[in-house]
Amino acid sequence: MNHPSQQQQSVAVFAIGVPEGFLRELSQAFGSRFIFVPVATEADLREQAGRAAAPIILCGDRPGVVSGEAIVGDIPQWHKTAQGILLIETNRIVSTLGTPDALRDFRYIGLPLDVFAARQTLEAAAEVAALRQENQTLIHDLERYLVTLRGASEDRVKQIAQERDEYRRQNMRILDSIRNAERIQRAILPSEAKLDALITQYFLIYKPRDIVSGDFYWTHIVKDEEHTVFYLAVADCTGHGVPGAFLSMVGTTLLNQIVAQNPRHLPGTILEQLHDGVLHSLRQTSRRLEIDDGMEICLCRLDDSKVTFAGARRPLYVVSQQENRRWDLEEIKGDRRTIGGGRKREGWQYTNHELELPRGAMLYLTTDGYADQSNPQSERYGARRLRDKLCEVAPMTCLGQRFALEKEMSQFQQNEPQRDDMTILGVRLPIMSAAAMQLPSGAFSVTGNLIL
């Protein structure tokens, strides 16, 4: 799903107490998107960052002088709109900063470096900085305008000041609401920590274009005395940002309800019921409403070595090693009908594709954001190039695959703005971890850090 966006500019990040080697690693990882400016002392930091409207400050420890936590904590005392990001070893995060719930409101980059997590942290800070700079520009413009109104009545001057203050309050309320929506969406999506416990080998690239995403991924486990069945899905909702995020929550809720009521449904039947659920949830059966939003989805049911797939305008990519030791990719196409976005289709059924796959085979569930991304020359990355890349990286470890795909996109995209939400979920067979196999009998939806 293609969407236009504005050109992104380079963002300066003032770094204090950050080793030179780590700054070089960051610069290599993010190209010219972020320019890291090292400063030696807190006095230099205040002088240089003080000239910026909404600076981003990366704080590490200064051995023998002051800790990174102290620098971050002191920033609000001398700069109201600056944002501090703490550079900290991962094993110190909870003991230093508090509980995981408390960390949701605190920006940090963990060590050793996770490029994907660091990019998300820096991009979120850059987005907030841009909004704060816009606020500062508006405030300055209004203040200049106030100067021209010296001859106006006192009531008119007060009115303009009130309008300025109200605009600032509204802008901050909107930003706070979007941040709260992000937390809610993150709470609904399965956490990577929980996926780590349930899936033997996998990787996830989940990169919203905006703060919240129209993409979502979903998992569900059904277990009885004889079988453990694992459902996996990746979906792309109409739009991105807040509208797409609302629809993603509708999709997640409906999938949980459908599988909880009928734990043994095949993917095609689940998609048919999901389509009907979206129609009724958005009242698309009413002629009075013109809501044509929907979603594209790739849904798999894994039972030992057997994989059953159904798709709504999304394929499943399967890469496996052949007898000649060569890795080949097979694309299993989904049906050319979306979920929702129209009237109820009597008699229509989504196709179930049953596959028997060898151990070590890779499954890739994707949205179209990665393939649709363009570079500064307006060249689209393309689905064919993505298929070739997946076939190339499949023999690697899942962690290696994720880094290779992120590096590939970073080098291709350069400074071009992200067009759409990106999601790629790759899993290697067999999928079930020991923890998943030890679950009691029942149906379990994986939500946030919980198995419900």
Coordinates of C-alpha atoms in Angstrom, one line a residue:
M1 CA 0.0 0.0 0.0
N2 CA 1.8 3.1 -1.2
H3 CA 1.6 6.4 0.5
P4 CA 3.4 9.7 -0.2
S5 CA 5.4 11.4 2.6
Q6 CA 7.6 14.5 2.9
Q7 CA 11.3 14.5 2.4
Q8 CA 13.2 13.7 5.6
Q9 CA 16.1 15.9 6.7
S10 CA 19.3 15.0 8.5
V11 CA 18.9 15.1 12.3
A12 CA 21.7 16.3 14.6
V13 CA 22.3 14.2 17.8
F14 CA 24.6 15.8 20.4
A15 CA 26.6 13.0 22.1
I16 CA 28.3 13.3 25.5
G17 CA 30.2 10.5 27.2
V18 CA 29.8 8.2 24.1
P19 CA 32.9 6.3 23.0
E20 CA 34.2 7.3 19.6
G21 CA 34.0 3.7 18.3
F22 CA 30.3 3.5 19.2
L23 CA 29.7 6.9 17.4
R24 CA 31.4 5.5 14.3
E25 CA 29.2 2.4 14.5
L26 CA 26.0 4.5 14.7
S27 CA 27.1 6.7 11.8
Q28 CA 27.8 3.7 9.7
A29 CA 24.4 2.2 10.6
F30 CA 22.3 5.2 9.8
G31 CA 24.2 7.0 7.0
S32 CA 23.4 10.7 6.8
R33 CA 19.9 10.3 8.4
F34 CA 21.4 11.1 11.9
I35 CA 24.6 13.3 12.3
F36 CA 26.3 12.6 15.6
V37 CA 28.0 15.6 17.1
P38 CA 30.4 14.7 20.0
V39 CA 30.8 17.2 22.8
A40 CA 33.5 16.9 25.5
T41 CA 31.9 18.6 28.6
E42 CA 28.5 19.6 30.0
A43 CA 29.4 23.2 29.5
D44 CA 30.1 22.6 25.8
L45 CA 26.8 20.6 25.6
R46 CA 24.8 23.4 27.1
E47 CA 26.4 25.9 24.7
Q48 CA 25.9 23.9 21.5
A49 CA 22.5 22.3 22.3
G50 CA 21.2 25.5 23.8
R51 CA 21.2 27.1 20.3
A52 CA 18.9 24.4 19.0
A53 CA 15.1 24.6 19.3
A54 CA 14.5 21.0 20.2
P55 CA 17.8 19.1 20.4
I56 CA 18.3 15.3 20.8
I57 CA 21.1 14.4 23.3
L58 CA 22.7 11.0 23.6
C59 CA 24.2 10.5 27.0
G60 CA 26.7 7.9 28.1
D61 CA 28.7 7.6 31.2
R62 CA 31.7 9.8 31.8
P63 CA 33.9 7.6 34.1
G64 CA 35.1 9.5 37.1
V65 CA 33.0 12.5 36.3
V66 CA 29.2 11.9 36.1
S67 CA 26.9 9.1 35.0
G68 CA 24.7 9.1 31.9
E69 CA 21.6 8.9 34.1
A70 CA 22.6 12.1 35.9
I71 CA 23.1 14.0 32.6
V72 CA 19.7 12.9 31.3
G73 CA 18.0 13.8 34.5
D74 CA 19.6 17.3 34.5
I75 CA 18.5 18.2 30.9
P76 CA 15.0 19.5 31.8
Q77 CA 16.7 22.0 34.2
W78 CA 18.4 23.9 31.4
H79 CA 16.5 23.1 28.2
K80 CA 12.7 22.7 28.2
T81 CA 12.3 21.1 24.8
A82 CA 15.5 18.9 24.6
Q83 CA 15.2 15.1 24.6
G84 CA 17.7 12.9 26.4
I85 CA 18.5 9.3 25.3
L86 CA 20.5 7.2 27.7
L87 CA 23.1 4.9 26.4
I88 CA 23.2 1.9 28.8
E89 CA 24.2 -1.7 29.0
T90 CA 21.1 -4.0 28.6
N91 CA 21.8 -5.8 31.8
R92 CA 21.7 -2.5 33.8
I93 CA 18.4 -1.3 32.3
V94 CA 15.9 -2.6 34.9
S95 CA 18.2 -2.3 37.9
T96 CA 19.0 1.3 37.0
L97 CA 15.8 2.7 35.6
G98 CA 13.1 0.7 37.3
T99 CA 10.4 -1.8 36.2
P100 CA 9.7 -2.6 32.5
D101 CA 6.4 -0.7 32.7
A102 CA 8.2 2.4 33.9
L103 CA 10.7 2.2 31.0
R104 CA 7.9 2.9 28.4
D105 CA 8.2 6.6 29.1
F106 CA 12.0 6.6 29.1
R107 CA 14.2 6.7 25.9
Y108 CA 17.3 4.6 25.9
I109 CA 19.6 2.6 23.6
G110 CA 20.9 -0.6 24.9
L111 CA 24.3 -2.1 24.6
P112 CA 25.4 -4.2 22.8
L113 CA 23.9 -2.2 19.9
D114 CA 20.6 -3.5 18.4
V115 CA 20.4 -1.4 15.1
F116 CA 16.7 -1.9 14.7
A117 CA 15.8 -0.9 18.2
A118 CA 18.2 2.1 18.1
R119 CA 16.7 3.3 14.8
Q120 CA 13.2 3.1 16.3
T121 CA 14.3 5.1 19.4
L122 CA 16.1 7.8 17.3
E123 CA 13.3 8.1 14.7
A124 CA 10.7 8.5 17.5
A125 CA 12.9 11.2 19.1
A126 CA 13.3 12.9 15.7
E127 CA 9.6 13.0 15.2
V128 CA 9.0 14.6 18.5
A129 CA 11.8 17.1 17.8
A130 CA 10.2 18.0 14.5
L131 CA 6.9 18.7 16.3
R132 CA 8.6 20.8 19.0
Q133 CA 10.5 22.8 16.3
E134 CA 7.2 23.5 14.6
N135 CA 5.8 24.7 17.9
Q136 CA 8.8 26.9 18.4
T137 CA 8.5 28.3 14.9
L138 CA 4.8 29.0 15.4
I139 CA 5.5 30.7 18.7
H140 CA 8.2 32.9 17.2
D141 CA 6.0 33.8 14.2
L142 CA 3.1 34.7 16.6
E143 CA 5.5 36.7 18.8
R144 CA 6.7 38.7 15.8
Y145 CA 3.1 39.2 14.8
L146 CA 2.3 40.5 18.3
V147 CA 5.0 43.1 17.8
T148 CA 3.2 44.5 14.7
L149 CA 0.1 44.8 16.7
R150 CA 1.3 47.4 19.2
G151 CA -1.4 49.7 18.1
A152 CA -4.1 47.1 18.6
S153 CA -6.3 47.0 21.6
E154 CA -5.3 45.2 24.7
D155 CA -8.1 42.7 24.3
R156 CA -6.9 41.8 20.8
V157 CA -3.4 41.2 22.0
K158 CA -4.7 39.0 24.8
Q159 CA -6.8 37.0 22.3
I160 CA -3.8 36.3 20.1
A161 CA -1.7 35.2 23.1
Q162 CA -4.6 32.9 24.1
E163 CA -4.8 31.4 20.6
R164 CA -1.1 30.8 20.6
D165 CA -1.3 29.0 24.0
E166 CA -4.3 27.0 22.9
Y167 CA -2.5 25.8 19.7
R168 CA 0.4 24.7 21.8
R169 CA -1.9 22.8 24.2
Q170 CA -3.8 21.2 21.3
N171 CA -0.5 20.1 19.6
M172 CA 0.8 18.5 22.8
R173 CA -2.5 16.8 23.5
I174 CA -2.5 15.3 20.0
L175 CA 1.0 14.1 20.4
D176 CA 0.3 12.7 23.9
S177 CA -2.8 10.9 22.5
I178 CA -0.7 9.3 19.7
R179 CA 1.9 8.2 22.2
N180 CA -0.8 6.6 24.3
A181 CA -2.1 4.9 21.2
E182 CA 1.4 3.5 20.5
R183 CA 1.5 2.0 24.0
I184 CA -1.9 0.4 23.6
Q185 CA -0.9 -1.1 20.2
R186 CA 2.4 -2.4 21.6
A187 CA 0.5 -4.0 24.5
I188 CA -1.7 -5.8 22.1
L189 CA 1.0 -7.0 19.8
P190 CA 3.0 -10.1 21.0
S191 CA 6.2 -8.9 22.5
E192 CA 9.5 -10.2 21.1
A193 CA 10.4 -11.5 24.6
K194 CA 7.3 -13.8 24.5
L195 CA 8.0 -14.9 20.9
D196 CA 11.5 -15.7 21.9
A197 CA 10.1 -18.1 24.5
L198 CA 7.6 -19.8 22.2
I199 CA 9.3 -20.0 18.8
T200 CA 12.6 -21.8 18.3
Q201 CA 14.1 -19.7 15.5
Y202 CA 12.5 -16.5 14.1
F203 CA 13.1 -12.8 13.3
L204 CA 10.8 -9.8 13.2
I205 CA 11.2 -6.6 11.3
Y206 CA 8.4 -4.2 12.4
K207 CA 8.9 -0.6 11.4
P208 CA 6.0 1.7 11.5
R209 CA 6.1 4.7 9.1
D210 CA 4.5 6.9 11.8
I211 CA 4.4 6.5 15.6
V212 CA 1.6 3.9 15.3
S213 CA 1.3 1.3 12.5
G214 CA -1.3 0.0 10.2
D215 CA 0.6 -3.3 10.1
F216 CA 0.2 -5.9 12.7
Y217 CA 1.4 -9.5 13.5
W218 CA -0.6 -12.1 15.4
T219 CA 0.0 -15.5 17.0
H220 CA -2.3 -18.0 18.7
I221 CA -1.6 -21.5 20.1
V222 CA -4.1 -24.3 20.3
K223 CA -3.0 -27.4 22.3
D224 CA -4.6 -30.7 23.2
E225 CA -3.1 -34.1 24.3
E226 CA -2.0 -35.0 20.8
H227 CA -1.2 -31.9 18.9
T228 CA 0.1 -28.3 19.4
V229 CA -1.1 -26.0 16.6
F230 CA 0.5 -22.6 16.0
Y231 CA -1.2 -19.9 14.1
L232 CA 0.8 -17.0 12.6
A233 CA -0.4 -14.0 10.7
V234 CA 1.0 -10.7 9.3
A235 CA -1.5 -8.1 8.1
D236 CA -1.5 -4.7 6.4
C237 CA -4.5 -2.5 7.1
T238 CA -5.7 0.3 4.9
G239 CA -3.8 3.5 5.6
H240 CA -1.1 4.0 8.2
G241 CA -0.7 6.1 11.4
V242 CA -3.8 6.4 13.7
P243 CA -6.5 5.1 11.2
G244 CA -4.4 2.1 10.3
A245 CA -3.7 1.4 13.9
F246 CA -7.3 1.4 14.9
L247 CA -8.1 -1.1 12.2
S248 CA -5.2 -3.3 13.3
M249 CA -6.7 -3.5 16.7
V250 CA -10.0 -4.5 15.2
G251 CA -8.3 -7.3 13.2
T252 CA -6.4 -8.6 16.2
T253 CA -9.5 -8.7 18.4
L254 CA -11.5 -10.5 15.7
L255 CA -8.8 -13.1 15.1
N256 CA -8.6 -13.9 18.8
Q257 CA -12.4 -14.3 19.0
I258 CA -12.6 -16.5 15.9
V259 CA -9.9 -18.9 17.0
A260 CA -11.1 -19.0 20.6
Q261 CA -14.6 -20.0 19.5
N262 CA -13.4 -22.6 16.9
P263 CA -9.8 -23.6 17.8
R264 CA -9.4 -26.0 14.9
H265 CA -10.5 -23.8 11.9
L266 CA -8.4 -23.9 8.8
P267 CA -6.9 -20.5 7.7
G268 CA -9.3 -20.1 4.8
T269 CA -12.3 -20.4 7.1
I270 CA -10.7 -18.0 9.6
L271 CA -10.3 -15.4 6.8
E272 CA -13.9 -15.8 5.7
Q273 CA -15.1 -15.1 9.3
L274 CA -12.6 -12.3 9.6
H275 CA -14.0 -10.7 6.5
D276 CA -17.6 -10.9 7.9
G277 CA -16.4 -9.6 11.2
V278 CA -14.8 -6.5 9.6
L279 CA -17.9 -5.8 7.6
H280 CA -20.1 -5.8 10.7
S281 CA -17.5 -4.0 12.9
L282 CA -17.2 -1.1 10.4
R283 CA -20.9 -1.4 9.3
Q284 CA -19.9 -1.9 5.7
T285 CA -23.1 -3.8 5.2
S286 CA -25.0 -0.5 5.4
R287 CA -25.5 1.5 2.2
R288 CA -25.5 4.7 4.2
L289 CA -21.9 4.4 5.1
E290 CA -19.0 4.7 2.7
I291 CA -16.3 3.0 4.8
D292 CA -14.2 0.9 2.4
D293 CA -11.3 0.2 4.7
G294 CA -10.0 -3.3 4.9
M295 CA -6.8 -5.3 5.2
E296 CA -4.5 -7.7 3.4
I297 CA -3.3 -10.7 5.4
C298 CA -1.1 -13.8 5.3
L299 CA -2.2 -16.5 7.7
C300 CA -0.5 -19.8 8.5
R301 CA -1.5 -22.8 10.6
L302 CA 1.5 -24.9 11.6
D303 CA 1.0 -28.5 12.9
D304 CA 4.4 -30.3 13.1
S305 CA 5.8 -30.3 9.6
K306 CA 2.4 -29.5 8.0
V307 CA 1.8 -25.9 7.1
T308 CA -1.7 -24.7 5.9
F309 CA -1.7 -21.2 4.4
A310 CA -4.4 -18.8 3.2
G311 CA -3.9 -15.3 2.1
A312 CA -6.0 -12.2 1.2
R313 CA -3.8 -10.4 -1.4
R314 CA -0.6 -11.4 0.4
P315 CA 1.6 -14.4 -0.5
L316 CA 3.6 -16.8 1.6
Y317 CA 7.3 -17.1 0.7
V318 CA 8.8 -20.6 1.4
V319 CA 12.6 -21.1 1.1
S320 CA 14.0 -24.7 1.6
Q321 CA 17.1 -26.6 0.8
Q322 CA 16.9 -29.0 -2.1
E323 CA 18.7 -32.3 -2.6
N324 CA 21.4 -30.6 -4.5
R325 CA 21.9 -28.4 -1.3
R326 CA 20.6 -25.4 -3.2
W327 CA 18.1 -23.1 -1.5
D328 CA 15.1 -22.4 -3.6
L329 CA 12.1 -20.0 -3.0
E330 CA 8.5 -20.8 -3.7
E331 CA 5.9 -18.1 -3.7
I332 CA 2.4 -19.3 -2.6
K333 CA 0.0 -16.7 -3.8
G334 CA -3.0 -15.6 -1.7
D335 CA -6.5 -14.9 -3.1
R336 CA -7.0 -11.6 -4.9
R337 CA -9.7 -10.4 -2.4
T338 CA -9.1 -8.2 0.6
I339 CA -10.6 -8.6 4.1
G340 CA -13.4 -6.1 4.4
G341 CA -13.7 -3.1 2.2
G342 CA -16.9 -4.1 0.5
R343 CA -20.2 -6.1 0.6
K344 CA -20.6 -9.6 2.0
R345 CA -19.6 -12.2 -0.7
E346 CA -22.0 -15.1 -0.6
G347 CA -20.4 -18.4 -1.3
W348 CA -16.9 -17.0 -1.6
Q349 CA -14.2 -19.1 0.1
Y350 CA -10.5 -18.4 0.6
T351 CA -8.2 -21.1 -0.6
N352 CA -6.3 -23.3 1.8
H353 CA -2.8 -24.4 0.6
E354 CA -1.4 -27.4 2.4
L355 CA 2.4 -27.9 2.4
E356 CA 4.6 -30.6 3.8
L357 CA 8.0 -28.9 4.4
P358 CA 11.4 -30.3 5.6
R359 CA 13.1 -29.3 8.8
G360 CA 15.1 -26.1 8.4
A361 CA 12.7 -24.6 5.8
M362 CA 12.0 -20.8 6.2
L363 CA 8.6 -19.2 6.1
Y364 CA 8.3 -15.5 5.4
L365 CA 5.1 -13.5 6.1
T366 CA 5.3 -9.9 4.8
T367 CA 3.4 -6.8 4.1
D368 CA 4.2 -4.7 1.0
G369 CA 6.0 -1.9 2.7
Y370 CA 9.6 -3.3 2.3
A371 CA 9.1 -4.1 -1.4
D372 CA 7.3 -0.8 -2.2
Q373 CA 10.1 1.4 -0.6
S374 CA 11.8 3.7 -3.1
N375 CA 15.3 5.2 -3.2
P376 CA 16.4 8.8 -4.0
Q377 CA 16.2 7.9 -7.7
S378 CA 12.5 7.0 -7.4
E379 CA 13.4 3.3 -8.0
R380 CA 11.1 0.9 -6.2
Y381 CA 12.8 -2.0 -4.3
G382 CA 10.3 -4.5 -5.7
A383 CA 8.9 -7.9 -4.8
R384 CA 11.3 -9.7 -7.2
R385 CA 14.4 -8.2 -5.5
L386 CA 12.9 -9.1 -2.1
R387 CA 12.4 -12.7 -3.2
D388 CA 16.0 -13.0 -4.4
K389 CA 17.2 -11.5 -1.1
L390 CA 15.2 -13.9 1.0
C391 CA 16.6 -16.8 -0.9
E392 CA 20.1 -15.4 -0.4
V393 CA 19.7 -15.0 3.4
A394 CA 17.7 -18.1 4.2
P395 CA 20.8 -20.2 5.1
M396 CA 21.9 -17.6 7.7
T397 CA 20.7 -17.6 11.4
C398 CA 17.5 -15.7 11.9
L399 CA 19.3 -12.9 13.7
G400 CA 21.8 -12.7 10.8
Q401 CA 18.8 -12.6 8.3
R402 CA 17.3 -9.7 10.1
F403 CA 20.5 -7.7 10.2
A404 CA 21.1 -8.4 6.5
L405 CA 17.6 -7.3 5.5
E406 CA 17.9 -4.1 7.6
K407 CA 21.3 -3.3 6.1
E408 CA 20.0 -4.0 2.6
M409 CA 17.1 -1.5 3.1
S410 CA 19.2 1.1 4.8
Q411 CA 21.7 1.1 1.8
F412 CA 18.9 1.1 -0.7
Q413 CA 16.7 3.7 1.0
Q414 CA 19.5 6.1 1.9
N415 CA 17.8 9.4 2.9
E416 CA 14.5 8.7 1.1
P417 CA 11.5 8.9 3.5
Q418 CA 9.8 5.7 4.4
R419 CA 6.7 5.3 2.3
D420 CA 4.7 2.8 4.3
D421 CA 4.7 0.6 7.4
M422 CA 7.2 -2.4 7.0
T423 CA 6.7 -5.8 8.5
I424 CA 8.6 -9.1 7.8
L425 CA 8.2 -12.2 10.1
G426 CA 10.5 -15.1 9.3
V427 CA 10.3 -18.4 11.1
R428 CA 12.3 -21.6 10.7
L429 CA 10.7 -25.0 10.9
P430 CA 10.0 -26.7 13.3
I431 CA 8.6 -23.7 15.1
M432 CA 7.6 -25.0 18.5
S433 CA 9.9 -24.3 21.5
A434 CA 10.0 -26.5 24.6
A435 CA 8.0 -23.8 26.4
A436 CA 5.2 -24.0 23.8
M437 CA 5.1 -27.7 24.0
Q438 CA 4.7 -27.6 27.8
L439 CA 1.6 -25.4 27.8
P440 CA -1.5 -27.1 29.2
S441 CA -4.3 -28.1 26.8
G442 CA -6.4 -25.1 25.6
A443 CA -6.3 -22.1 23.2
F444 CA -4.0 -19.3 24.0
S445 CA -3.7 -15.8 22.4
V446 CA -0.3 -14.2 22.7
T447 CA -0.8 -10.5 23.7
G448 CA 2.0 -8.2 24.8
N449 CA 4.0 -10.1 27.4
L450 CA 1.1 -12.4 28.2
I451 CA -0.4 -15.7 27.1
L452 CA -4.1 -15.5 27.7

